[in-house]
Amino acid sequence: MISQTFAMCISYKVAMINYDVIVLGGGPGGYLAAEHSGQAGLKTLCIEDRHLGGTCLNEGCIPTKTLLQSAKTYAHALRGDLYGVRAEKVTIDRGAVIDRKEKVIHTLVAGVGAALKASRVDLVNGRGVITGRSAEGVTVQVGQELYTGKNLILATGSVNARPPIPGLREALESGFVLTNRELLCQREAPARLAVIGGGVIGLEMAAYCQLTGTEVTVVEMLDHIAGPNDGDLVKVLQKNLERDGMKFHLETKVVAVREGTVVCEKNGQTFELSADKVLLAIGRKANSAGLGLETVGVELERGAVVTDARMKTNAPGIYAVGDVNGKYMLAHTAYREAEVAVNTILGKADTMRYEAIPSVLYTVPELSSVGLSEAEAKAQGRHVSVVKLPMQYSGRYVAENEGGDGICKLVFDAKRNTLLGAQVLANSSSEFIVAAGIFIELELTVDEMREFVFPHPTVCEIFREALSQYKGK
Ligand code: NAI
């Protein structure tokens, strides 16, 4: 279905081979850069090897959220009696769930194609490889064709990391071990799923599988799940996931994989975990290999393209946005970096700021954060004051979350009375965490923040309540 969409999108002809801007990659960073560049009147080419929309639209953010919506609807129906609703014989049709996910992807990918067309961007479907420079700019080869760009924006994204775990390669080939790409397409639910890695991908996929009836066990090397998120909230999140039946092995490393078994090691002792399928989610790395970057001398650091705050690499006329620069592997960061890169090409003053980029773990409940956590702020030697509130301070939260034990934490700079960070464990927090990001970006004082009127009743009112409780130091 996706390739048909792509074929539809590329049905118009590439007219010339010299461009003002060539964008390598058609994911969020790439398609947005191409769109802006085309709209600004620059002659623009976008080269995409697989599907427009990249990881985000085809095998990341969007399909995961689509599947989670089905899982949440199912779980809600099963627990309807908490809200006075009794449903009988609630079932989930995995085939229909996957079909809907594909429909959503198809709609959004087609939308990206239409937006690029409307922005007069030429599209080429194929793998672009940089071959060097000519008088016209950087040369990029796709199959037999050669294109030159006065500017080149690298937006090739990231790929799943494959650690040298014995038996892993064979298990990936046999289909016993899956990456998120394959798991998102499974029409048959595994009865038991082992997840290697308790980070974002691991937990979001684990949440979907657990809520739809699979027995999920997460194996995480660190002593906590959810990476650098605030420890107080992570503990409550883990309790919520355990209440749903998810199991965790922390401080446990996967050391080998055999068909039907994951071999784990904890405190020097090994044990075996049986599973029907395994999800590999131990991180992603910049997709920079085999692009011909060495022909134009682009600097890399641990495989990621080094960029400055204007998204420039060390090579003249070459920029890098999104996962390939390894800074923040988030689609929304890529969007903003793409704007900065194109503005820089256009000679407009614009720089990237990373202090208030929200991040969301789409589990149930969601864990959203922006800015510094309490631990990070203390490590920076800031004068920290924290307001931590149970989400029950929001009437809307109580109305909609029977038995909910979410938390909101605001981290302040007590010297300047400004906000440094916010962390919220609550459903729908992804929709309002940006408000805290705006407070941080604008460096508003607590008195200024208190002047804002929040709609009532909303879950977001938790910020108003937390601001009212701030006393400073
Ligand atoms: P991650 O870095 O978030 O988590 C990987 C986890 O695997 C870590 O906690 C690590 O300690 C653990 N680990 C590594 N090797 C292990 C081993 N042998 N045994 C047990 N545990 C092991 O990486 P993840 O989840 O793969 O996500 C990749 C990227 O995708 C992230 O950087 C994230 O930014 C992006 N992403 C973001 C989403 C979001 O914002 N909602 C959703 C999905 C992906």
Coordinates of C-alpha atoms and ligand atoms in Angstrom, one line a residue:
M1 CA 0.0 0.0 0.0
I2 CA 2.8 2.4 0.9
S3 CA 4.8 1.7 -2.3
Q4 CA 1.6 2.5 -4.3
T5 CA 1.4 5.8 -2.5
F6 CA 5.0 6.5 -3.2
A7 CA 4.5 5.6 -6.9
M8 CA 1.6 8.1 -6.9
C9 CA 3.8 10.8 -5.3
I10 CA 6.7 10.4 -7.8
S11 CA 4.6 10.2 -10.9
Y12 CA 5.6 13.7 -11.9
K13 CA 9.0 14.0 -13.8
V14 CA 12.3 15.4 -12.5
A15 CA 13.1 18.2 -14.9
M16 CA 16.7 19.1 -14.3
I17 CA 19.7 17.7 -12.5
N18 CA 21.1 20.9 -11.0
Y19 CA 19.4 22.0 -7.8
D20 CA 19.7 24.8 -5.2
V21 CA 19.0 22.2 -2.5
I22 CA 19.2 18.4 -2.4
V23 CA 17.6 16.8 0.6
L24 CA 18.8 13.2 1.3
G25 CA 16.0 11.4 3.1
G26 CA 12.2 11.8 3.2
G27 CA 11.4 11.5 6.9
P28 CA 10.2 14.3 9.1
G29 CA 13.5 16.2 8.9
G30 CA 13.9 15.7 5.2
Y31 CA 10.3 16.3 4.0
L32 CA 9.9 19.4 6.1
A33 CA 13.3 20.8 4.9
A34 CA 12.3 20.1 1.3
E35 CA 8.9 21.6 1.8
H36 CA 10.3 24.8 3.3
S37 CA 13.0 25.0 0.7
G38 CA 10.5 24.6 -2.2
Q39 CA 8.1 27.1 -0.7
A40 CA 10.9 29.6 -0.4
G41 CA 11.4 29.3 -4.2
L42 CA 14.6 27.3 -4.1
K43 CA 14.9 24.5 -6.7
T44 CA 14.7 21.5 -4.5
L45 CA 15.1 17.7 -4.9
C46 CA 14.2 15.2 -2.2
I47 CA 15.7 11.7 -2.5
E48 CA 14.1 8.8 -0.5
D49 CA 15.2 5.2 -0.6
R50 CA 12.2 3.6 1.0
H51 CA 9.0 5.4 1.9
L52 CA 8.1 9.1 2.3
G53 CA 7.5 9.9 5.9
G54 CA 10.5 7.8 7.1
T55 CA 10.6 5.9 10.3
C56 CA 8.2 8.3 12.1
L57 CA 5.3 7.7 9.7
N58 CA 5.9 4.2 8.5
E59 CA 7.4 2.3 11.5
G60 CA 7.7 4.6 14.4
C61 CA 5.7 7.4 16.1
I62 CA 2.5 7.2 14.0
P63 CA 2.0 3.4 13.7
T64 CA 2.8 2.9 17.4
K65 CA 0.3 5.5 18.5
T66 CA -2.3 4.0 16.2
L67 CA -1.8 0.6 17.7
L68 CA -1.8 2.0 21.2
Q69 CA -5.2 3.7 20.5
S70 CA -6.6 0.3 19.7
A71 CA -5.0 -1.2 22.8
K72 CA -6.4 1.6 25.0
T73 CA -9.9 1.2 23.6
Y74 CA -9.8 -2.5 24.2
A75 CA -8.4 -2.1 27.7
H76 CA -11.1 0.6 28.4
A77 CA -13.8 -1.8 27.3
L78 CA -12.5 -4.6 29.4
R79 CA -12.4 -2.3 32.5
G80 CA -15.6 -0.5 31.7
D81 CA -17.1 -1.4 35.0
L82 CA -14.7 1.1 36.7
Y83 CA -16.8 3.7 34.9
G84 CA -20.2 2.1 35.3
V85 CA -20.2 0.5 31.9
R86 CA -20.7 -3.2 31.4
A87 CA -19.6 -4.8 28.1
E88 CA -19.7 -8.5 27.4
K89 CA -17.5 -10.6 25.2
V90 CA -15.0 -7.9 24.4
T91 CA -12.5 -9.1 21.8
I92 CA -9.7 -7.7 19.8
D93 CA -9.3 -8.4 16.1
R94 CA -5.5 -8.0 15.4
G95 CA -6.0 -8.1 11.6
A96 CA -8.4 -5.2 11.8
V97 CA -6.0 -3.3 14.1
I98 CA -3.2 -3.7 11.7
D99 CA -5.4 -2.8 8.7
R100 CA -6.4 0.4 10.4
K101 CA -2.7 1.2 11.2
E102 CA -1.9 0.8 7.5
K103 CA -4.8 3.0 6.5
V104 CA -3.5 5.7 8.8
I105 CA 0.0 5.5 7.4
H106 CA -1.3 5.5 3.9
T107 CA -3.3 8.7 4.5
L108 CA -0.4 10.5 6.1
V109 CA 2.2 9.4 3.6
A110 CA -0.1 10.6 0.8
G111 CA -0.4 13.9 2.6
V112 CA 3.4 14.3 2.7
G113 CA 3.6 13.5 -1.0
A114 CA 0.9 16.1 -1.8
A115 CA 2.6 18.8 0.3
L116 CA 5.9 18.2 -1.5
K117 CA 4.2 18.4 -4.8
A118 CA 2.4 21.6 -3.8
S119 CA 5.8 23.0 -2.8
R120 CA 7.3 22.1 -6.2
V121 CA 9.8 19.7 -4.8
D122 CA 11.1 17.0 -7.2
L123 CA 11.2 13.5 -5.8
V124 CA 13.4 10.6 -6.6
N125 CA 12.9 7.1 -5.2
G126 CA 16.2 5.5 -4.7
R127 CA 19.4 5.4 -2.7
G128 CA 21.4 8.6 -2.9
V129 CA 25.2 8.4 -2.5
I130 CA 27.4 11.4 -2.4
T131 CA 30.2 11.2 -5.0
G132 CA 32.1 14.4 -4.5
R133 CA 31.9 18.0 -5.7
S134 CA 31.7 19.7 -9.1
A135 CA 31.5 23.3 -10.1
E136 CA 27.7 23.3 -9.5
G137 CA 28.0 21.9 -6.0
V138 CA 27.8 18.5 -4.2
T139 CA 27.1 15.6 -6.5
V140 CA 24.8 12.8 -5.5
Q141 CA 24.2 9.7 -7.5
V142 CA 21.0 7.7 -7.6
G143 CA 21.2 4.6 -9.8
Q144 CA 22.6 5.9 -13.1
E145 CA 21.5 9.5 -12.5
L146 CA 23.8 12.2 -11.2
Y147 CA 22.3 15.3 -9.4
T148 CA 24.1 18.3 -8.1
G149 CA 23.1 20.6 -5.3
K150 CA 24.5 24.0 -4.3
N151 CA 23.4 22.9 -0.8
L152 CA 22.8 19.4 0.6
I153 CA 20.7 18.6 3.6
L154 CA 21.5 15.2 5.2
A155 CA 18.3 13.8 6.7
T156 CA 18.9 10.1 6.5
G157 CA 17.7 9.3 10.0
S158 CA 18.8 6.3 12.2
V159 CA 18.8 2.5 12.2
N160 CA 18.3 0.0 14.9
A161 CA 21.5 -0.8 16.8
R162 CA 22.5 -4.5 16.5
P163 CA 24.7 -5.4 19.4
P164 CA 27.1 -8.4 19.1
I165 CA 24.9 -10.7 21.3
P166 CA 25.6 -14.4 20.4
G167 CA 22.7 -15.9 18.5
L168 CA 21.1 -12.6 17.8
R169 CA 21.8 -12.4 14.1
E170 CA 20.4 -15.9 13.5
A171 CA 17.4 -15.2 15.7
L172 CA 16.7 -12.0 13.7
E173 CA 16.9 -14.0 10.5
S174 CA 14.6 -16.8 11.7
G175 CA 12.0 -14.2 12.9
F176 CA 12.2 -15.2 16.6
V177 CA 13.7 -11.8 17.4
L178 CA 11.9 -8.8 15.9
T179 CA 12.6 -5.1 15.7
N180 CA 9.8 -2.6 16.1
R181 CA 9.4 -2.6 12.3
E182 CA 8.3 -6.3 12.2
L183 CA 6.4 -6.2 15.5
L184 CA 4.2 -3.4 14.2
C185 CA 3.0 -5.7 11.5
Q186 CA 2.2 -8.8 13.4
R187 CA -1.3 -10.1 12.8
E188 CA -0.9 -12.9 15.3
A189 CA -0.2 -11.9 18.9
P190 CA 2.7 -13.8 20.5
A191 CA 1.5 -15.4 23.8
R192 CA 4.8 -14.4 25.5
L193 CA 7.0 -11.5 24.4
A194 CA 10.4 -10.8 25.9
V195 CA 11.6 -7.2 25.4
I196 CA 15.3 -6.5 25.3
G197 CA 15.7 -2.9 26.5
G198 CA 13.4 -0.9 28.8
G199 CA 13.8 2.4 26.9
V200 CA 11.2 4.3 24.8
I201 CA 10.7 1.8 22.0
G202 CA 10.7 -1.2 24.4
L203 CA 8.1 0.3 26.8
E204 CA 5.8 1.7 24.1
M205 CA 5.7 -1.7 22.3
A206 CA 5.5 -3.6 25.6
A207 CA 2.4 -1.4 26.6
Y208 CA 0.6 -2.2 23.3
C209 CA 1.3 -5.9 23.6
Q210 CA 0.5 -6.2 27.3
L211 CA -2.8 -4.3 26.9
T212 CA -3.8 -6.6 24.0
G213 CA -3.3 -9.8 25.9
T214 CA 0.4 -10.8 25.4
E215 CA 2.4 -11.7 28.5
V216 CA 5.3 -9.2 28.4
T217 CA 8.7 -9.4 30.2
V218 CA 11.1 -6.5 29.9
V219 CA 14.8 -7.1 30.4
E220 CA 16.7 -3.9 31.2
M221 CA 20.4 -3.6 31.9
L222 CA 20.1 -0.5 34.1
D223 CA 18.5 -0.4 37.6
H224 CA 15.5 1.5 36.2
I225 CA 13.4 1.7 33.1
A226 CA 12.6 4.7 30.9
G227 CA 16.2 6.0 30.6
P228 CA 16.9 9.5 31.9
N229 CA 13.3 10.3 33.0
D230 CA 12.7 11.5 36.6
G231 CA 13.2 8.6 39.1
D232 CA 10.1 9.4 41.2
L233 CA 7.8 9.3 38.2
V234 CA 9.5 6.2 36.7
K235 CA 8.8 4.2 39.9
V236 CA 5.1 5.0 39.7
L237 CA 5.0 4.3 36.0
Q238 CA 6.6 0.8 36.6
K239 CA 4.0 0.1 39.3
N240 CA 1.3 1.0 36.8
L241 CA 2.8 -1.3 34.1
E242 CA 3.1 -4.1 36.7
R243 CA -0.5 -3.7 37.7
D244 CA -1.3 -4.4 34.0
G245 CA 0.7 -7.6 34.4
M246 CA 4.0 -6.6 32.8
K247 CA 7.1 -8.2 34.4
F248 CA 10.6 -6.6 34.7
H249 CA 14.1 -7.9 35.2
L250 CA 16.2 -4.9 36.0
E251 CA 20.0 -4.8 36.3
T252 CA 19.9 -7.7 33.9
K253 CA 21.7 -8.0 30.6
V254 CA 20.8 -10.2 27.7
V255 CA 23.9 -12.1 26.9
A256 CA 22.7 -14.6 24.3
V257 CA 19.6 -15.6 22.3
R258 CA 18.6 -19.1 21.3
E259 CA 15.4 -20.1 19.5
G260 CA 12.7 -19.9 22.2
T261 CA 15.0 -18.6 24.9
V262 CA 16.7 -15.4 26.0
V263 CA 19.8 -15.9 28.1
C264 CA 20.1 -13.2 30.8
E265 CA 22.8 -12.3 33.3
K266 CA 22.2 -10.7 36.7
N267 CA 24.9 -10.3 39.4
G268 CA 27.1 -12.8 37.5
Q269 CA 24.4 -15.4 37.5
T270 CA 22.7 -16.5 34.2
F271 CA 19.1 -17.6 33.8
E272 CA 16.9 -18.3 30.8
L273 CA 13.7 -16.6 29.9
S274 CA 11.3 -18.5 27.6
A275 CA 9.4 -16.5 25.0
D276 CA 7.5 -16.9 21.7
K277 CA 8.9 -13.7 20.3
V278 CA 11.5 -11.2 21.3
L279 CA 11.6 -7.5 20.7
L280 CA 15.0 -5.9 20.2
A281 CA 14.9 -2.3 21.5
I282 CA 18.4 -1.4 22.7
G283 CA 18.8 1.9 20.9
R284 CA 19.3 3.4 17.5
K285 CA 22.3 4.8 15.7
A286 CA 22.8 7.5 13.1
N287 CA 22.3 6.3 9.5
S288 CA 25.6 7.7 8.1
A289 CA 27.3 4.6 6.7
G290 CA 27.7 4.1 3.0
L291 CA 26.5 7.7 2.1
G292 CA 29.8 8.7 0.6
L293 CA 30.3 11.4 3.3
E294 CA 34.1 10.8 3.2
T295 CA 34.1 12.1 -0.4
V296 CA 33.2 15.5 0.8
G297 CA 35.0 15.3 4.2
V298 CA 32.0 15.5 6.5
E299 CA 33.1 15.1 10.2
L300 CA 31.5 12.3 12.2
E301 CA 31.5 11.6 15.9
R302 CA 30.6 8.0 16.9
G303 CA 28.9 7.7 13.5
A304 CA 26.7 10.8 13.9
V305 CA 27.2 13.9 11.7
V306 CA 28.6 16.8 13.7
T307 CA 26.6 20.0 13.3
D308 CA 26.6 23.5 14.8
A309 CA 23.6 25.4 16.1
R310 CA 22.7 26.4 12.5
M311 CA 22.7 22.8 11.4
K312 CA 25.9 23.3 9.4
T313 CA 28.4 20.5 9.1
N314 CA 32.2 21.2 8.7
A315 CA 31.8 20.8 4.9
P316 CA 30.7 24.0 3.1
G317 CA 27.0 23.9 1.9
I318 CA 26.3 20.6 3.7
Y319 CA 23.8 20.5 6.6
A320 CA 22.4 17.6 8.8
V321 CA 19.1 17.5 10.5
G322 CA 17.2 14.8 12.6
D323 CA 18.5 11.5 13.9
V324 CA 21.6 11.5 11.6
N325 CA 23.2 14.2 13.7
G326 CA 22.6 12.1 16.8
K327 CA 21.6 15.0 19.0
Y328 CA 17.9 14.2 19.9
M329 CA 16.4 11.3 18.1
L330 CA 12.9 12.9 18.0
A331 CA 10.8 13.8 15.0
H332 CA 9.8 17.1 16.5
T333 CA 13.4 18.1 16.9
A334 CA 14.1 17.2 13.3
Y335 CA 11.2 19.5 12.2
R336 CA 12.7 22.5 13.9
E337 CA 16.3 21.6 12.8
A338 CA 15.0 21.4 9.2
E339 CA 13.6 24.9 9.5
V340 CA 16.9 26.2 10.9
A341 CA 18.9 24.6 8.1
V342 CA 16.7 26.1 5.4
N343 CA 16.7 29.5 7.0
T344 CA 20.5 29.3 7.2
I345 CA 20.6 28.5 3.5
L346 CA 18.3 31.5 2.8
G347 CA 20.6 33.7 4.8
K348 CA 18.0 34.3 7.6
A349 CA 19.4 34.4 11.2
D350 CA 18.1 31.3 13.0
T351 CA 19.6 29.0 15.6
M352 CA 18.6 25.7 17.2
R353 CA 17.9 25.7 20.9
Y354 CA 17.7 22.4 22.7
E355 CA 16.8 23.5 26.3
A356 CA 13.1 23.1 26.1
I357 CA 12.4 20.1 23.8
P358 CA 9.6 18.0 25.2
S359 CA 9.9 14.3 25.3
V360 CA 7.1 11.8 25.7
L361 CA 7.0 8.2 26.6
Y362 CA 3.6 7.0 25.2
T363 CA 2.9 4.3 27.7
V364 CA -0.3 4.1 29.7
P365 CA -0.1 6.4 31.5
E366 CA 2.0 8.8 29.4
L367 CA 5.2 10.2 30.9
S368 CA 6.0 13.7 29.5
S369 CA 8.9 15.9 30.3
V370 CA 10.6 19.0 29.3
G371 CA 13.7 20.9 30.5
L372 CA 15.8 19.7 33.5
S373 CA 14.8 17.0 35.9
E374 CA 15.4 17.6 39.6
A375 CA 18.6 15.5 39.5
E376 CA 19.9 17.2 36.4
A377 CA 19.2 20.7 37.8
K378 CA 21.0 19.8 41.1
A379 CA 24.0 18.3 39.1
Q380 CA 24.3 21.7 37.3
G381 CA 24.5 23.4 40.7
R382 CA 21.3 25.3 40.3
H383 CA 19.3 26.6 43.3
V384 CA 16.6 24.0 43.0
S385 CA 13.1 24.2 44.4
V386 CA 10.6 21.5 43.6
V387 CA 6.8 21.3 43.7
K388 CA 5.5 17.7 43.4
L389 CA 1.8 17.2 43.3
P390 CA -0.4 14.1 42.9
M391 CA -2.5 14.5 39.7
Q392 CA -5.7 14.3 41.9
Y393 CA -5.3 18.1 42.2
S394 CA -6.8 18.2 38.7
G395 CA -10.6 17.6 38.7
R396 CA -10.6 16.5 35.1
Y397 CA -7.9 13.9 35.9
V398 CA -10.0 12.5 38.8
A399 CA -13.1 12.4 36.5
E400 CA -11.2 10.5 33.8
N401 CA -8.7 8.3 35.6
E402 CA -10.3 6.0 38.2
G403 CA -7.7 4.9 40.7
G404 CA -5.0 7.0 38.9
D405 CA -1.9 7.8 40.8
G406 CA -0.1 10.2 38.4
I407 CA 2.3 12.9 39.5
C408 CA 3.3 16.3 38.3
K409 CA 6.7 17.7 39.2
L410 CA 7.9 21.2 38.5
V411 CA 11.6 22.1 39.0
F412 CA 12.3 25.8 39.6
D413 CA 15.4 27.9 39.8
A414 CA 14.7 29.3 43.3
K415 CA 17.2 32.2 42.8
R416 CA 15.5 33.5 39.6
N417 CA 12.0 32.2 40.3
T418 CA 11.9 30.7 36.9
L419 CA 11.0 27.2 35.6
L420 CA 13.8 24.8 34.8
G421 CA 11.8 21.6 34.0
A422 CA 8.5 19.8 34.2
Q423 CA 7.7 16.1 34.4
V424 CA 4.1 14.8 34.3
L425 CA 2.9 11.2 34.6
A426 CA -0.7 11.3 33.4
N427 CA -2.7 10.4 30.4
S428 CA -2.9 13.3 27.9
S429 CA 0.2 15.0 29.4
S430 CA 1.7 14.8 25.9
E431 CA -0.9 17.3 24.8
F432 CA 0.1 20.0 27.3
I433 CA 3.7 19.5 28.3
V434 CA 4.6 22.2 25.6
A435 CA 3.0 24.8 27.9
A436 CA 5.9 24.2 30.4
G437 CA 8.3 24.3 27.5
I438 CA 7.1 27.7 26.5
F439 CA 7.4 29.0 30.1
I440 CA 11.0 27.7 30.1
E441 CA 11.9 29.1 26.7
L442 CA 10.5 32.5 27.6
E443 CA 12.2 32.5 31.0
L444 CA 9.0 33.7 32.6
T445 CA 9.0 34.3 36.3
V446 CA 6.6 32.4 38.6
D447 CA 4.5 35.6 39.0
E448 CA 4.2 36.0 35.2
M449 CA 3.3 32.3 34.7
R450 CA 0.6 32.6 37.4
E451 CA -1.1 35.3 35.3
F452 CA -2.1 32.7 32.6
V453 CA -5.7 31.5 32.6
F454 CA -6.0 27.7 32.1
P455 CA -9.3 26.3 30.7
H456 CA -11.3 24.4 33.3
P457 CA -11.7 21.6 33.7
T458 CA -8.5 20.3 32.1
V459 CA -5.7 18.0 33.2
C460 CA -3.3 20.9 32.3
E461 CA -4.6 22.9 35.3
I462 CA -2.2 20.8 37.3
F463 CA 0.4 23.4 36.2
R464 CA -1.7 26.3 37.6
E465 CA -2.1 24.4 40.9
A466 CA 1.7 23.6 41.1
L467 CA 2.6 27.2 40.4
S468 CA 0.2 28.4 43.1
Q469 CA 2.1 26.1 45.6
Y470 CA 5.6 27.4 44.7
K471 CA 7.1 29.1 47.7
G472 CA 10.7 29.5 46.5
K473 CA 13.5 29.0 49.0
Ligands
NAI1 P1 16.7 3.7 24.3 O1 18.1 4.2 24.3 O2 15.6 4.6 24.7 O3 16.6 2.4 25.3 C1 17.4 1.2 25.1 C2 17.5 0.5 26.5 O4 18.1 -0.8 26.2 C3 18.4 1.2 27.5 O5 17.7 1.5 28.6 C4 19.6 0.3 27.7 O6 20.1 0.3 29.0 C5 19.0 -1.1 27.4 N1 19.9 -2.1 26.9 C6 20.9 -2.0 26.0 N2 21.5 -3.2 25.8 C7 20.9 -4.1 26.6 C8 21.1 -5.5 26.9 N3 22.0 -6.3 26.2 N4 20.2 -6.1 27.8 C9 19.3 -5.4 28.4 N5 19.1 -4.1 28.2 C10 19.9 -3.4 27.3 O7 16.5 3.1 22.8 P2 15.2 2.6 22.1 O8 14.1 2.3 23.0 O9 15.6 1.6 21.1 O10 14.8 4.0 21.3 C11 15.7 4.5 20.2 C12 15.4 5.9 19.9 O11 14.2 6.1 19.3 C13 15.5 6.8 21.2 O12 16.6 7.5 21.1 C14 14.2 7.6 21.1 O13 14.6 9.0 21.1 C15 13.6 7.3 19.7 N6 12.1 7.1 20.0 C16 11.4 8.0 20.6 C17 10.1 7.8 20.9 C18 9.3 8.9 21.6 O14 9.8 10.0 21.8 N7 8.1 8.6 22.1 C19 9.4 6.6 20.5 C20 10.3 5.6 19.9 C21 11.6 5.9 19.7

